[in-house]
Tab-separated table of C-alpha atoms in Angstrom:
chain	number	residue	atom	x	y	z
A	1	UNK	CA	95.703	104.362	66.621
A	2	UNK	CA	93.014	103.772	64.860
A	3	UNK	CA	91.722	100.067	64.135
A	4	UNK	CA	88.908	100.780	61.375
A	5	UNK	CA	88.283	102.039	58.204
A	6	UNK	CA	85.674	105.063	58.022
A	7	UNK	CA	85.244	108.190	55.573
A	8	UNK	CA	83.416	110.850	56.865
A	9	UNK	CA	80.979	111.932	53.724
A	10	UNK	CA	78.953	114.430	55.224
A	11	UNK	CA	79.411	118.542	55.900
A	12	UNK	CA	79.643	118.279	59.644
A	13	UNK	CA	82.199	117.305	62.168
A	14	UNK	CA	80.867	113.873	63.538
A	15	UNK	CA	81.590	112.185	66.936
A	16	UNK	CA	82.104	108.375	66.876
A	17	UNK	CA	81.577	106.037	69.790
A	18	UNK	CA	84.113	103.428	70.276
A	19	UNK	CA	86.577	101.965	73.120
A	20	UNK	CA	89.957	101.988	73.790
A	21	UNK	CA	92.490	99.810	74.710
A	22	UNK	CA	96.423	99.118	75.147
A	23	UNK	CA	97.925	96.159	72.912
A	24	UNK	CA	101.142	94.335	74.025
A	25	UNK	CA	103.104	97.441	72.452
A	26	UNK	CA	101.707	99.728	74.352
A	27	UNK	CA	99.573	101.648	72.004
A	28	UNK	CA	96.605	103.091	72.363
A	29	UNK	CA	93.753	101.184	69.930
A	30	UNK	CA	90.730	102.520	69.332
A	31	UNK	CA	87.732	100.271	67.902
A	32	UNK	CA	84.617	101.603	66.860
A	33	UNK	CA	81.409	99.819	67.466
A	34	UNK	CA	79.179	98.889	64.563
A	35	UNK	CA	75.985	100.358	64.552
A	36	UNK	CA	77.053	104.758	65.363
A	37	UNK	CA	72.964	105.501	64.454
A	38	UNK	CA	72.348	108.162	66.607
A	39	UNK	CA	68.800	106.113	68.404
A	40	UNK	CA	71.313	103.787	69.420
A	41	UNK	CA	71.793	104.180	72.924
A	42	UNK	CA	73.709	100.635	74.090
A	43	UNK	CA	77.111	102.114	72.220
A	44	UNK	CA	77.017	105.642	73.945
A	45	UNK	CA	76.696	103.392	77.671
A	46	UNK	CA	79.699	101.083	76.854
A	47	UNK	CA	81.804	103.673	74.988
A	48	UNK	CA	84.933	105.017	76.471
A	49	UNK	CA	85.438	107.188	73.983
A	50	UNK	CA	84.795	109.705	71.151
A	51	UNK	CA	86.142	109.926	68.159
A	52	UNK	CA	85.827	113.636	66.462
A	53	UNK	CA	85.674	112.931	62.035
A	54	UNK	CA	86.009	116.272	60.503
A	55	UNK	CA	83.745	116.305	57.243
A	56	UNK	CA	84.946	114.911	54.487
A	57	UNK	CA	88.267	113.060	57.088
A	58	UNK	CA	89.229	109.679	56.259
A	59	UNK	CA	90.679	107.325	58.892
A	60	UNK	CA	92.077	103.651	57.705
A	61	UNK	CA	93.482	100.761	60.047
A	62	UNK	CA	97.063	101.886	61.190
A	63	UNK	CA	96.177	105.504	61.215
A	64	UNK	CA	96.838	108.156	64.334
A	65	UNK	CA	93.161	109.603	65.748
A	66	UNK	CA	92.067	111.954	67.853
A	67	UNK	CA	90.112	110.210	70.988
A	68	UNK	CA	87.992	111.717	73.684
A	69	UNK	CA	88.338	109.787	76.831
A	70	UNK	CA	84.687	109.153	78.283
A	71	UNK	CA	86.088	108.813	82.092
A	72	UNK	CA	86.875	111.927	82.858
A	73	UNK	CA	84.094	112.625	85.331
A	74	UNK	CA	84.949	109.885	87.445
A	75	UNK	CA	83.206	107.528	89.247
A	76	UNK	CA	79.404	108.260	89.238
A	77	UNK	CA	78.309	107.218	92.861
A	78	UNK	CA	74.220	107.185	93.732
């Protein structure tokens, strides 16, 4: 479930980076972080998911979304 409001104005499909996380229901929440500009690295490194706009899609708060989950490489050990 969405918990934002975004309209996607341009011609492309766009990915957003945000997190998810269960409320006391048990729903799913995703929140977007503020700044999506693509030189902004800090969101893709704490984002645990994507969130794929369609052009021209309009999400508000309350509304069902798509999400990628991040995690499903695993664990990353070096």
């Amino acid at each position: 479930t969405a918990n934002f409001e975004r309209y996607n104005r341009g011609r492309r499909l766009d990915f957003l980076r945000g997190v998810a996380r269960i409320n006391e229901e048990g729903q799913v929440i995703a929140d977007l972080f503020d700044n999506q500009s693509s030189g902004v690295l800090s969101s893709i490194s704490a984002a645990n998911i994507l969130i794929p706009m369609a052009a021209g899609q309009k999400l508000t708060a309350g509304d069902h979304c798509t999400i990628l989950p991040l995690s499903c490489f695993g664990e990353l050990k070096i």
